[in-house]
PDB file of C-alpha atoms and ligand atoms in Angstrom:
ATOM      1  CA  UNK D 769     -86.706-262.467 -50.548  1.00  0.00           C
ATOM      2  CA  UNK D 770     -87.921-258.890 -50.851  1.00  0.00           C
ATOM      3  CA  UNK D 771     -88.063-257.002 -47.536  1.00  0.00           C
ATOM      4  CA  UNK D 772     -90.461-254.125 -47.373  1.00  0.00           C
ATOM      5  CA  UNK D 773     -89.349-250.972 -45.572  1.00  0.00           C
ATOM      6  CA  UNK D 774     -91.900-248.597 -43.973  1.00  0.00           C
ATOM      7  CA  UNK D 775     -92.386-245.231 -45.675  1.00  0.00           C
ATOM      8  CA  UNK D 776     -92.881-241.657 -44.539  1.00  0.00           C
ATOM      9  CA  UNK D 777     -94.398-238.715 -46.404  1.00  0.00           C
ATOM     10  CA  UNK D 778     -92.461-235.480 -46.874  1.00  0.00           C
ATOM     11  CA  UNK D 779     -93.964-231.968 -46.609  1.00  0.00           C
ATOM     12  CA  UNK D 780     -94.420-231.954 -50.411  1.00  0.00           C
ATOM     13  CA  UNK D 781     -96.272-235.287 -50.565  1.00  0.00           C
ATOM     14  CA  UNK D 782     -93.348-237.389 -51.852  1.00  0.00           C
ATOM     15  CA  UNK D 783     -92.963-240.692 -49.994  1.00  0.00           C
ATOM     16  CA  UNK D 784     -89.618-242.140 -48.914  1.00  0.00           C
ATOM     17  CA  UNK D 785     -88.635-245.373 -47.177  1.00  0.00           C
ATOM     18  CA  UNK D 786     -87.181-244.902 -43.695  1.00  0.00           C
ATOM     19  CA  UNK D 787     -83.945-246.660 -44.655  1.00  0.00           C
ATOM     20  CA  UNK D 788     -81.963-246.101 -47.832  1.00  0.00           C
ATOM     21  CA  UNK D 789     -78.587-247.147 -49.173  1.00  0.00           C
ATOM     22  CA  UNK D 790     -75.602-244.803 -48.784  1.00  0.00           C
ATOM     23  CA  UNK D 791     -73.268-245.053 -51.769  1.00  0.00           C
ATOM     24  CA  UNK D 792     -70.164-243.076 -50.862  1.00  0.00           C
ATOM     25  CA  UNK D 793     -67.280-245.096 -52.418  1.00  0.00           C
ATOM     26  CA  UNK D 794     -69.618-247.463 -54.306  1.00  0.00           C
ATOM     27  CA  UNK D 795     -68.443-247.015 -57.898  1.00  0.00           C
ATOM     28  CA  UNK D 796     -67.927-248.864 -61.142  1.00  0.00           C
ATOM     29  CA  UNK D 797     -69.033-252.430 -61.736  1.00  0.00           C
ATOM     30  CA  UNK D 798     -68.727-253.454 -58.074  1.00  0.00           C
ATOM     31  CA  UNK D 799     -70.820-250.442 -57.133  1.00  0.00           C
ATOM     32  CA  UNK D 800     -73.507-251.331 -59.685  1.00  0.00           C
ATOM     33  CA  UNK D 801     -73.631-254.903 -58.354  1.00  0.00           C
ATOM     34  CA  UNK D 802     -73.883-253.703 -54.741  1.00  0.00           C
ATOM     35  CA  UNK D 803     -76.692-251.246 -55.524  1.00  0.00           C
ATOM     36  CA  UNK D 804     -78.557-253.742 -57.687  1.00  0.00           C
ATOM     37  CA  UNK D 805     -78.339-256.343 -54.910  1.00  0.00           C
ATOM     38  CA  UNK D 806     -79.717-253.809 -52.418  1.00  0.00           C
ATOM     39  CA  UNK D 807     -82.649-252.910 -54.666  1.00  0.00           C
ATOM     40  CA  UNK D 808     -83.409-256.562 -55.318  1.00  0.00           C
ATOM     41  CA  UNK D 809     -83.649-257.225 -51.573  1.00  0.00           C
ATOM     42  CA  UNK D 810     -85.968-254.281 -50.919  1.00  0.00           C
ATOM     43  CA  UNK D 811     -84.008-251.011 -50.780  1.00  0.00           C
ATOM     44  CA  UNK D 812     -85.805-248.271 -52.712  1.00  0.00           C
ATOM     45  CA  UNK D 813     -83.986-245.104 -51.604  1.00  0.00           C
ATOM     46  CA  UNK D 814     -80.475-244.632 -53.005  1.00  0.00           C
ATOM     47  CA  UNK D 815     -78.306-241.726 -51.864  1.00  0.00           C
ATOM     48  CA  UNK D 816     -75.597-240.377 -54.160  1.00  0.00           C
ATOM     49  CA  UNK D 817     -73.920-237.062 -54.960  1.00  0.00           C
ATOM     50  CA  UNK D 818     -72.241-235.285 -57.848  1.00  0.00           C
ATOM     51  CA  UNK D 819     -69.059-235.296 -55.749  1.00  0.00           C
ATOM     52  CA  UNK D 820     -69.131-239.090 -55.186  1.00  0.00           C
ATOM     53  CA  UNK D 821     -68.606-239.436 -58.936  1.00  0.00           C
ATOM     54  CA  UNK D 822     -71.016-242.349 -58.954  1.00  0.00           C
ATOM     55  CA  UNK D 823     -74.222-240.966 -60.427  1.00  0.00           C
ATOM     56  CA  UNK D 824     -73.451-243.109 -63.501  1.00  0.00           C
ATOM     57  CA  UNK D 825     -73.104-246.185 -61.301  1.00  0.00           C
ATOM     58  CA  UNK D 826     -76.460-245.477 -59.652  1.00  0.00           C
ATOM     59  CA  UNK D 827     -78.136-244.895 -63.022  1.00  0.00           C
ATOM     60  CA  UNK D 828     -76.754-248.178 -64.368  1.00  0.00           C
ATOM     61  CA  UNK D 829     -78.096-250.078 -61.319  1.00  0.00           C
ATOM     62  CA  UNK D 830     -81.499-248.433 -61.877  1.00  0.00           C
ATOM     63  CA  UNK D 831     -81.501-249.707 -65.468  1.00  0.00           C
ATOM     64  CA  UNK D 832     -80.354-253.235 -64.517  1.00  0.00           C
ATOM     65  CA  UNK D 833     -82.871-253.877 -61.760  1.00  0.00           C
ATOM     66  CA  UNK D 834     -86.344-255.153 -62.558  1.00  0.00           C
ATOM     67  CA  UNK D 835     -87.898-252.748 -60.046  1.00  0.00           C
ATOM     68  CA  UNK D 836     -89.844-250.050 -61.935  1.00  0.00           C
ATOM     69  CA  UNK D 837     -88.248-246.585 -61.913  1.00  0.00           C
ATOM     70  CA  UNK D 838     -91.293-245.001 -60.236  1.00  0.00           C
ATOM     71  CA  UNK D 839     -90.860-247.246 -57.190  1.00  0.00           C
ATOM     72  CA  UNK D 840     -87.294-246.011 -56.646  1.00  0.00           C
ATOM     73  CA  UNK D 841     -86.194-242.838 -54.880  1.00  0.00           C
ATOM     74  CA  UNK D 842     -82.905-241.624 -56.307  1.00  0.00           C
ATOM     75  CA  UNK D 843     -81.009-238.794 -54.598  1.00  0.00           C
ATOM     76  CA  UNK D 844     -78.127-236.620 -55.723  1.00  0.00           C
ATOM     77  CA  UNK D 845     -76.517-233.466 -54.385  1.00  0.00           C
ATOM     78  CA  UNK D 846     -75.204-230.148 -55.683  1.00  0.00           C
ATOM     79  CA  UNK D 847     -71.523-229.525 -54.845  1.00  0.00           C
ATOM     80  CA  UNK D 848     -70.312-226.307 -53.214  1.00  0.00           C
ATOM     81  CA  UNK D 849     -68.341-225.128 -56.248  1.00  0.00           C
ATOM     82  CA  UNK D 850     -71.504-224.929 -58.368  1.00  0.00           C
ATOM     83  CA  UNK D 851     -73.826-222.959 -56.104  1.00  0.00           C
ATOM     84  CA  UNK D 852     -73.928-219.876 -58.332  1.00  0.00           C
ATOM     85  CA  UNK D 853     -77.392-219.919 -60.007  1.00  0.00           C
ATOM     86  CA  UNK D 854     -76.409-220.615 -63.642  1.00  0.00           C
ATOM     87  CA  UNK D 855     -73.818-223.195 -62.608  1.00  0.00           C
ATOM     88  CA  UNK D 856     -76.355-224.903 -60.344  1.00  0.00           C
ATOM     89  CA  UNK D 857     -78.860-225.149 -63.206  1.00  0.00           C
ATOM     90  CA  UNK D 858     -76.226-226.723 -65.482  1.00  0.00           C
ATOM     91  CA  UNK D 859     -75.004-229.066 -62.738  1.00  0.00           C
ATOM     92  CA  UNK D 860     -78.477-230.467 -62.135  1.00  0.00           C
ATOM     93  CA  UNK D 861     -78.737-231.163 -65.867  1.00  0.00           C
ATOM     94  CA  UNK D 862     -75.259-232.724 -65.840  1.00  0.00           C
ATOM     95  CA  UNK D 863     -76.229-234.914 -62.841  1.00  0.00           C
ATOM     96  CA  UNK D 864     -79.165-236.230 -64.860  1.00  0.00           C
ATOM     97  CA  UNK D 865     -76.994-236.865 -67.930  1.00  0.00           C
ATOM     98  CA  UNK D 866     -74.415-238.705 -65.824  1.00  0.00           C
ATOM     99  CA  UNK D 867     -77.087-240.999 -64.408  1.00  0.00           C
ATOM    100  CA  UNK D 868     -78.990-241.106 -67.702  1.00  0.00           C
ATOM    101  CA  UNK D 869     -82.178-240.441 -65.749  1.00  0.00           C
ATOM    102  CA  UNK D 870     -85.090-238.135 -66.626  1.00  0.00           C
ATOM    103  CA  UNK D 871     -85.530-236.937 -63.057  1.00  0.00           C
ATOM    104  CA  UNK D 872     -84.179-237.230 -59.514  1.00  0.00           C
ATOM    105  CA  UNK D 873     -86.608-237.943 -56.715  1.00  0.00           C
ATOM    106  CA  UNK D 874     -84.563-235.902 -54.300  1.00  0.00           C
ATOM    107  CA  UNK D 875     -81.852-233.310 -54.965  1.00  0.00           C
ATOM    108  CA  UNK D 876     -80.013-231.685 -52.065  1.00  0.00           C
ATOM    109  CA  UNK D 877     -77.538-228.833 -51.594  1.00  0.00           C
ATOM    110  CA  UNK D 878     -74.518-230.739 -50.260  1.00  0.00           C
ATOM    111  CA  UNK D 879     -73.136-228.113 -47.824  1.00  0.00           C
ATOM    112  CA  UNK D 880     -74.226-224.546 -47.065  1.00  0.00           C
ATOM    113  CA  UNK D 881     -70.658-223.128 -47.399  1.00  0.00           C
ATOM    114  CA  UNK D 882     -71.814-219.962 -45.595  1.00  0.00           C
ATOM    115  CA  UNK D 883     -68.611-217.984 -46.248  1.00  0.00           C
ATOM    116  CA  UNK D 884     -69.241-218.288 -49.975  1.00  0.00           C
ATOM    117  CA  UNK D 885     -72.796-217.018 -49.417  1.00  0.00           C
ATOM    118  CA  UNK D 886     -74.377-218.519 -52.546  1.00  0.00           C
ATOM    119  CA  UNK D 887     -76.669-221.135 -51.053  1.00  0.00           C
ATOM    120  CA  UNK D 888     -79.820-219.041 -51.576  1.00  0.00           C
ATOM    121  CA  UNK D 889     -79.247-218.787 -55.339  1.00  0.00           C
ATOM    122  CA  UNK D 890     -78.438-222.499 -55.419  1.00  0.00           C
ATOM    123  CA  UNK D 891     -81.762-223.095 -53.655  1.00  0.00           C
ATOM    124  CA  UNK D 892     -83.550-220.991 -56.299  1.00  0.00           C
ATOM    125  CA  UNK D 893     -82.011-223.232 -58.981  1.00  0.00           C
ATOM    126  CA  UNK D 894     -83.371-226.328 -57.183  1.00  0.00           C
ATOM    127  CA  UNK D 895     -86.810-224.686 -56.907  1.00  0.00           C
ATOM    128  CA  UNK D 896     -86.803-223.938 -60.633  1.00  0.00           C
ATOM    129  CA  UNK D 897     -85.586-227.454 -61.532  1.00  0.00           C
ATOM    130  CA  UNK D 898     -88.440-228.880 -59.482  1.00  0.00           C
ATOM    131  CA  UNK D 899     -90.914-226.651 -61.368  1.00  0.00           C
ATOM    132  CA  UNK D 900     -89.400-227.918 -64.627  1.00  0.00           C
ATOM    133  CA  UNK D 901     -89.999-231.533 -63.558  1.00  0.00           C
ATOM    134  CA  UNK D 902     -86.311-232.475 -63.204  1.00  0.00           C
ATOM    135  CA  UNK D 903     -86.577-233.088 -59.441  1.00  0.00           C
ATOM    136  CA  UNK D 904     -89.551-234.289 -57.386  1.00  0.00           C
ATOM    137  CA  UNK D 905     -88.436-233.131 -53.968  1.00  0.00           C
ATOM    138  CA  UNK D 906     -85.788-230.597 -52.910  1.00  0.00           C
ATOM    139  CA  UNK D 907     -83.775-230.432 -49.737  1.00  0.00           C
ATOM    140  CA  UNK D 908     -80.472-229.607 -48.117  1.00  0.00           C
ATOM    141  CA  UNK D 909     -77.663-231.237 -46.184  1.00  0.00           C
ATOM    142  CA  UNK D 910     -75.740-229.891 -43.236  1.00  0.00           C
ATOM    143  CA  UNK D 911     -77.843-226.712 -42.995  1.00  0.00           C
ATOM    144  CA  UNK D 912     -78.141-225.054 -39.583  1.00  0.00           C
ATOM    145  CA  UNK D 913     -81.511-223.496 -38.636  1.00  0.00           C
ATOM    146  CA  UNK D 914     -80.162-220.016 -39.510  1.00  0.00           C
ATOM    147  CA  UNK D 915     -79.394-221.179 -43.073  1.00  0.00           C
ATOM    148  CA  UNK D 916     -82.854-222.690 -43.546  1.00  0.00           C
ATOM    149  CA  UNK D 917     -84.535-219.592 -42.118  1.00  0.00           C
ATOM    150  CA  UNK D 918     -82.802-217.565 -44.824  1.00  0.00           C
ATOM    151  CA  UNK D 919     -84.044-219.916 -47.553  1.00  0.00           C
ATOM    152  CA  UNK D 920     -87.592-219.435 -46.346  1.00  0.00           C
ATOM    153  CA  UNK D 921     -87.248-215.670 -45.970  1.00  0.00           C
ATOM    154  CA  UNK D 922     -85.738-215.142 -49.421  1.00  0.00           C
ATOM    155  CA  UNK D 923     -87.614-217.763 -51.480  1.00  0.00           C
ATOM    156  CA  UNK D 924     -90.678-218.700 -49.430  1.00  0.00           C
ATOM    157  CA  UNK D 925     -89.863-222.414 -49.916  1.00  0.00           C
ATOM    158  CA  UNK D 926     -88.778-224.763 -47.132  1.00  0.00           C
ATOM    159  CA  UNK D 927     -86.702-227.907 -47.784  1.00  0.00           C
ATOM    160  CA  UNK D 928     -88.409-231.289 -47.442  1.00  0.00           C
ATOM    161  CA  UNK D 929     -85.307-232.857 -45.878  1.00  0.00           C
ATOM    162  CA  UNK D 930     -82.103-231.905 -44.111  1.00  0.00           C
ATOM    163  CA  UNK D 931     -79.483-234.662 -44.324  1.00  0.00           C
ATOM    164  CA  UNK D 932     -77.111-234.254 -41.369  1.00  0.00           C
ATOM    165  CA  UNK D 933     -74.397-236.146 -39.525  1.00  0.00           C
ATOM    166  CA  UNK D 934     -76.303-238.205 -36.987  1.00  0.00           C
ATOM    167  CA  UNK D 935     -75.274-241.237 -34.917  1.00  0.00           C
ATOM    168  CA  UNK D 936     -75.228-242.079 -31.207  1.00  0.00           C
ATOM    169  CA  UNK D 937     -72.030-240.085 -30.620  1.00  0.00           C
ATOM    170  CA  UNK D 938     -73.662-236.999 -32.185  1.00  0.00           C
ATOM    171  CA  UNK D 939     -77.405-237.204 -31.680  1.00  0.00           C
ATOM    172  CA  UNK D 940     -78.340-233.716 -32.937  1.00  0.00           C
ATOM    173  CA  UNK D 941     -81.220-233.374 -30.448  1.00  0.00           C
ATOM    174  CA  UNK D 942     -81.607-229.599 -30.921  1.00  0.00           C
ATOM    175  CA  UNK D 943     -81.418-229.688 -34.705  1.00  0.00           C
ATOM    176  CA  UNK D 944     -83.889-232.606 -34.883  1.00  0.00           C
ATOM    177  CA  UNK D 945     -86.387-230.766 -32.662  1.00  0.00           C
ATOM    178  CA  UNK D 946     -86.099-227.698 -34.902  1.00  0.00           C
ATOM    179  CA  UNK D 947     -86.773-229.852 -37.976  1.00  0.00           C
ATOM    180  CA  UNK D 948     -89.867-231.345 -36.327  1.00  0.00           C
ATOM    181  CA  UNK D 949     -91.205-227.893 -35.496  1.00  0.00           C
ATOM    182  CA  UNK D 950     -90.755-226.878 -39.136  1.00  0.00           C
ATOM    183  CA  UNK D 951     -92.067-230.063 -40.778  1.00  0.00           C
ATOM    184  CA  UNK D 952     -88.675-230.999 -42.252  1.00  0.00           C
ATOM    185  CA  UNK D 953     -87.551-234.631 -42.208  1.00  0.00           C
ATOM    186  CA  UNK D 954     -84.177-235.479 -40.744  1.00  0.00           C
ATOM    187  CA  UNK D 955     -81.989-237.857 -42.765  1.00  0.00           C
ATOM    188  CA  UNK D 956     -78.952-239.331 -40.980  1.00  0.00           C
ATOM    189  CA  UNK D 957     -75.626-239.509 -42.786  1.00  0.00           C
ATOM    190  CA  UNK D 958     -72.941-241.829 -41.397  1.00  0.00           C
ATOM    191  CA  UNK D 959     -75.700-243.451 -39.299  1.00  0.00           C
ATOM    192  CA  UNK D 960     -73.214-246.135 -38.158  1.00  0.00           C
ATOM    193  CA  UNK D 961     -70.502-243.514 -37.630  1.00  0.00           C
ATOM    194  CA  UNK D 962     -68.633-245.159 -40.530  1.00  0.00           C
ATOM    195  CA  UNK D 963     -68.233-248.418 -38.615  1.00  0.00           C
ATOM    196  CA  UNK D 964     -65.857-246.666 -36.227  1.00  0.00           C
ATOM    197  CA  UNK D 965     -65.430-247.501 -32.536  1.00  0.00           C
ATOM    198  CA  UNK D 966     -69.180-247.055 -32.185  1.00  0.00           C
ATOM    199  CA  UNK D 967     -69.618-250.636 -33.381  1.00  0.00           C
ATOM    200  CA  UNK D 968     -67.683-251.832 -30.316  1.00  0.00           C
ATOM    201  CA  UNK D 969     -69.579-249.697 -27.820  1.00  0.00           C
ATOM    202  CA  UNK D 970     -70.317-251.782 -24.709  1.00  0.00           C
ATOM    203  CA  UNK D 971     -73.676-250.182 -23.892  1.00  0.00           C
ATOM    204  CA  UNK D 972     -75.036-250.877 -27.367  1.00  0.00           C
ATOM    205  CA  UNK D 973     -73.449-254.311 -27.392  1.00  0.00           C
ATOM    206  CA  UNK D 974     -75.360-255.193 -24.215  1.00  0.00           C
ATOM    207  CA  UNK D 975     -78.650-254.062 -25.797  1.00  0.00           C
ATOM    208  CA  UNK D 976     -77.818-256.029 -28.939  1.00  0.00           C
ATOM    209  CA  UNK D 977     -77.313-259.231 -26.920  1.00  0.00           C
ATOM    210  CA  UNK D 978     -80.571-258.652 -25.025  1.00  0.00           C
ATOM    211  CA  UNK D 979     -82.514-258.236 -28.275  1.00  0.00           C
ATOM    212  CA  UNK D 980     -80.614-260.926 -30.156  1.00  0.00           C
ATOM    213  CA  UNK D 981     -79.659-258.355 -32.797  1.00  0.00           C
ATOM    214  CA  UNK D 982     -76.366-256.928 -34.034  1.00  0.00           C
ATOM    215  CA  UNK D 983     -74.977-253.621 -32.788  1.00  0.00           C
ATOM    216  CA  UNK D 984     -75.648-252.057 -36.212  1.00  0.00           C
ATOM    217  CA  UNK D 985     -79.265-253.177 -36.061  1.00  0.00           C
ATOM    218  CA  UNK D 986     -79.756-251.617 -32.621  1.00  0.00           C
ATOM    219  CA  UNK D 987     -78.250-248.340 -33.878  1.00  0.00           C
ATOM    220  CA  UNK D 988     -80.411-248.302 -37.016  1.00  0.00           C
ATOM    221  CA  UNK D 989     -83.504-249.080 -34.937  1.00  0.00           C
ATOM    222  CA  UNK D 990     -82.579-246.094 -32.732  1.00  0.00           C
ATOM    223  CA  UNK D 991     -82.510-243.842 -35.843  1.00  0.00           C
ATOM    224  CA  UNK D 992     -85.885-245.193 -36.928  1.00  0.00           C
ATOM    225  CA  UNK D 993     -87.479-244.589 -33.522  1.00  0.00           C
ATOM    226  CA  UNK D 994     -86.024-241.049 -33.469  1.00  0.00           C
ATOM    227  CA  UNK D 995     -88.012-240.477 -36.664  1.00  0.00           C
ATOM    228  CA  UNK D 996     -84.901-240.095 -38.842  1.00  0.00           C
ATOM    229  CA  UNK D 997     -84.359-241.665 -42.261  1.00  0.00           C
ATOM    230  CA  UNK D 998     -80.999-243.448 -42.249  1.00  0.00           C
ATOM    231  CA  UNK D 999     -78.815-244.302 -45.238  1.00  0.00           C
ATOM    232  CA  UNK D1000     -76.237-246.883 -44.100  1.00  0.00           C
ATOM    233  CA  UNK D1001     -73.698-247.688 -46.801  1.00  0.00           C
ATOM    234  CA  UNK D1002     -72.688-251.291 -47.336  1.00  0.00           C
ATOM    235  CA  UNK D1003     -70.992-253.027 -50.212  1.00  0.00           C
ATOM    236  CA  UNK D1004     -71.955-256.476 -48.878  1.00  0.00           C
ATOM    237  CA  UNK D1005     -75.390-258.013 -49.453  1.00  0.00           C
ATOM    238  CA  UNK D1006     -75.156-259.718 -46.075  1.00  0.00           C
ATOM    239  CA  UNK D1007     -74.725-256.423 -44.241  1.00  0.00           C
ATOM    240  CA  UNK D1008     -77.269-254.671 -46.483  1.00  0.00           C
ATOM    241  CA  UNK D1009     -79.813-257.264 -45.392  1.00  0.00           C
ATOM    242  CA  UNK D1010     -78.766-256.955 -41.755  1.00  0.00           C
ATOM    243  CA  UNK D1011     -79.276-253.190 -41.947  1.00  0.00           C
ATOM    244  CA  UNK D1012     -82.924-253.375 -43.056  1.00  0.00           C
ATOM    245  CA  UNK D1013     -83.860-256.248 -40.750  1.00  0.00           C
ATOM    246  CA  UNK D1014     -84.841-253.968 -37.889  1.00  0.00           C
ATOM    247  CA  UNK D1015     -88.629-253.965 -37.998  1.00  0.00           C
ATOM    248  CA  UNK D1016     -89.241-257.001 -35.782  1.00  0.00           C
ATOM    249  CA  UNK D1017     -88.098-255.533 -32.445  1.00  0.00           C
ATOM    250  CA  UNK D1018     -88.241-252.245 -30.584  1.00  0.00           C
ATOM    251  CA  UNK D1019     -86.281-250.284 -28.023  1.00  0.00           C
ATOM    252  CA  UNK D1020     -88.068-248.954 -24.956  1.00  0.00           C
ATOM    253  CA  UNK D1021     -87.671-245.396 -23.675  1.00  0.00           C
ATOM    254  CA  UNK D1022     -84.867-246.307 -21.288  1.00  0.00           C
ATOM    255  CA  UNK D1023     -82.935-248.066 -24.039  1.00  0.00           C
ATOM    256  CA  UNK D1024     -83.432-245.121 -26.406  1.00  0.00           C
ATOM    257  CA  UNK D1025     -82.142-242.736 -23.711  1.00  0.00           C
ATOM    258  CA  UNK D1026     -79.131-244.937 -23.010  1.00  0.00           C
ATOM    259  CA  UNK D1027     -78.111-244.748 -26.678  1.00  0.00           C
ATOM    260  CA  UNK D1028     -78.897-241.030 -26.999  1.00  0.00           C
ATOM    261  CA  UNK D1029     -76.860-240.477 -23.829  1.00  0.00           C
ATOM    262  CA  UNK D1030     -73.674-241.593 -25.604  1.00  0.00           C
ATOM    263  CA  UNK D1031     -73.589-238.288 -27.470  1.00  0.00           C
ATOM    264  CA  UNK D1032     -70.703-235.865 -26.896  1.00  0.00           C
ATOM    265  CA  UNK D1033     -70.203-232.226 -27.929  1.00  0.00           C
ATOM    266  CA  UNK D1034     -67.108-233.320 -29.884  1.00  0.00           C
ATOM    267  CA  UNK D1035     -68.789-236.450 -31.249  1.00  0.00           C
ATOM    268  CA  UNK D1036     -68.620-235.452 -34.925  1.00  0.00           C
ATOM    269  CA  UNK D1037     -66.517-237.877 -36.960  1.00  0.00           C
ATOM    270  CA  UNK D1038     -64.301-235.261 -38.626  1.00  0.00           C
ATOM    271  CA  UNK D1039     -65.211-232.067 -36.823  1.00  0.00           C
ATOM    272  CA  UNK D1040     -67.222-230.826 -39.827  1.00  0.00           C
ATOM    273  CA  UNK D1041     -69.169-227.973 -38.256  1.00  0.00           C
ATOM    274  CA  UNK D1042     -71.427-226.497 -40.992  1.00  0.00           C
ATOM    275  CA  UNK D1043     -71.056-223.012 -39.494  1.00  0.00           C
ATOM    276  CA  UNK D1044     -67.433-222.932 -40.653  1.00  0.00           C
ATOM    277  CA  UNK D1045     -66.646-226.095 -42.635  1.00  0.00           C
ATOM    278  CA  UNK D1046     -66.731-225.757 -46.414  1.00  0.00           C
ATOM    279  CA  UNK D1047     -66.783-228.437 -49.071  1.00  0.00           C
ATOM    280  CA  UNK D1048     -66.514-227.726 -52.751  1.00  0.00           C
TER     281      UNK D1048
HETATM  282  N1  NAP A1178     -74.502-235.164 -46.997  1.00  0.00           N
HETATM  283  C1  NAP A1178     -73.272-235.376 -46.549  1.00  0.00           C
HETATM  284  O1  NAP A1178     -72.526-234.444 -46.293  1.00  0.00           O
HETATM  285  C2  NAP A1178     -72.813-236.789 -46.345  1.00  0.00           C
HETATM  286  C3  NAP A1178     -71.622-237.048 -45.662  1.00  0.00           C
HETATM  287  C4  NAP A1178     -71.217-238.369 -45.469  1.00  0.00           C
HETATM  288  C5  NAP A1178     -72.011-239.415 -45.956  1.00  0.00           C
HETATM  289  N2  NAP A1178     -73.162-239.146 -46.660  1.00  0.00           N
HETATM  290  C6  NAP A1178     -74.022-240.255 -47.172  1.00  0.00           C
HETATM  291  O2  NAP A1178     -74.346-241.098 -46.076  1.00  0.00           O
HETATM  292  C7  NAP A1178     -74.021-242.447 -46.418  1.00  0.00           C
HETATM  293  C8  NAP A1178     -73.697-243.266 -45.180  1.00  0.00           C
HETATM  294  O3  NAP A1178     -72.615-242.713 -44.482  1.00  0.00           O
HETATM  295  P1  NAP A1178     -71.129-243.358 -44.505  1.00  0.00           P
HETATM  296  O4  NAP A1178     -70.933-244.156 -45.731  1.00  0.00           O
HETATM  297  O5  NAP A1178     -70.212-242.202 -44.249  1.00  0.00           O
HETATM  298  O6  NAP A1178     -71.077-244.246 -43.191  1.00  0.00           O
HETATM  299  P2  NAP A1178     -71.979-245.403 -42.522  1.00  0.00           P
HETATM  300  O7  NAP A1178     -73.104-245.763 -43.401  1.00  0.00           O
HETATM  301  O8  NAP A1178     -72.240-244.951 -41.129  1.00  0.00           O
HETATM  302  O9  NAP A1178     -70.944-246.595 -42.430  1.00  0.00           O
HETATM  303  C9  NAP A1178     -70.466-247.247 -43.573  1.00  0.00           C
HETATM  304  C10 NAP A1178     -69.406-248.236 -43.120  1.00  0.00           C
HETATM  305  O10 NAP A1178     -70.002-249.197 -42.257  1.00  0.00           O
HETATM  306  C11 NAP A1178     -69.792-250.516 -42.754  1.00  0.00           C
HETATM  307  N3  NAP A1178     -71.024-251.257 -42.457  1.00  0.00           N
HETATM  308  C12 NAP A1178     -72.233-251.100 -43.018  1.00  0.00           C
HETATM  309  N4  NAP A1178     -73.131-251.924 -42.457  1.00  0.00           N
HETATM  310  C13 NAP A1178     -72.478-252.618 -41.499  1.00  0.00           C
HETATM  311  C14 NAP A1178     -72.863-253.619 -40.585  1.00  0.00           C
HETATM  312  N5  NAP A1178     -74.118-254.064 -40.542  1.00  0.00           N
HETATM  313  N6  NAP A1178     -71.910-254.143 -39.751  1.00  0.00           N
HETATM  314  C15 NAP A1178     -70.628-253.695 -39.797  1.00  0.00           C
HETATM  315  N7  NAP A1178     -70.203-252.731 -40.652  1.00  0.00           N
HETATM  316  C16 NAP A1178     -71.130-252.200 -41.501  1.00  0.00           C
HETATM  317  C17 NAP A1178     -69.506-250.357 -44.227  1.00  0.00           C
HETATM  318  O11 NAP A1178     -68.637-251.360 -44.688  1.00  0.00           O
HETATM  319  P3  NAP A1178     -69.054-252.356 -45.912  1.00  0.00           P
HETATM  320  O12 NAP A1178     -69.353-251.500 -47.109  1.00  0.00           O
HETATM  321  O13 NAP A1178     -67.831-253.198 -46.071  1.00  0.00           O
HETATM  322  O14 NAP A1178     -70.243-253.119 -45.421  1.00  0.00           O
HETATM  323  C18 NAP A1178     -68.780-249.004 -44.254  1.00  0.00           C
HETATM  324  O15 NAP A1178     -67.422-249.166 -43.932  1.00  0.00           O
HETATM  325  C19 NAP A1178     -72.835-242.263 -47.381  1.00  0.00           C
HETATM  326  O16 NAP A1178     -72.520-243.462 -48.065  1.00  0.00           O
HETATM  327  C20 NAP A1178     -73.364-241.147 -48.228  1.00  0.00           C
HETATM  328  O17 NAP A1178     -74.308-241.629 -49.158  1.00  0.00           O
HETATM  329  C21 NAP A1178     -73.572-237.855 -46.832  1.00  0.00           C
END
């Protein structure tokens, strides 16, 4: 059965489903099978990255599925070590060759790496690749407002999306509000906090029992009602299906606040603060 997932429209007119498939660690033949199974059941947005070394896996799943390419939304990301303009241009081309695709729907700068101070030229490379038709929509990950303000000041172009760490233990209220004010969509990475202790949280468990849903479903519904696109990763078709079966119930304001109230200043999974953390 094919489950349809609601869509939103980005500031550049591109549409995206509100839930996609994360693919970190999905590689090789097993990865292709997992992604193909997700697409067959209704997933259309697939998140990958140059650094996950699985763009080839994603491209193979795109070729194997019977869903037409134009219905899919394929994402990849530029790694920190290739932010210098010429390297960024080549890396985008290499990303396409690895996937054997003609274009990405979404291409993101993976981390700002502010100490390196090259993210503006990387952004210019994404802008130019979009003009050349290699990317439909351009965005960033892990950018703080100050980083995005610089992109706008120096290039005049705002990202369509900022993909950030977001789950009940780190609800990013301030950053999400800033995105809303600037017409940027929030995309949640590690939306289930990597199946950590969050999936045993008693508050969410109680809500799950009341709604006759799983804890993961309550969390993913919370992301949806916050207005964030989430990209839960699962290698199992059972859990993939569970993760998109969230459109037949809703959380009221009190329930939303209870979940948002679980957030903690030190709630990041691995203390990756984009102001100082660097990934290459
Ligand atoms: N931009 C960035 O810097 C950045 C950083 C991290 C991640 N990401 C992206 O975000 C995606 C999602 O984040 P993530 O992979 O870190 O974590 P996640 O999606 O929060 O959690 C994935 C883990 O949860 C398990 N899981 C999935 N659905 C479940 C369910 N219904 N019940 C119980 N367990 C479930 C998965 O196991 P099974 O596979 O066994 O189901 C896996 O171990 C990544 O895959 C990647 O595409 C981006």
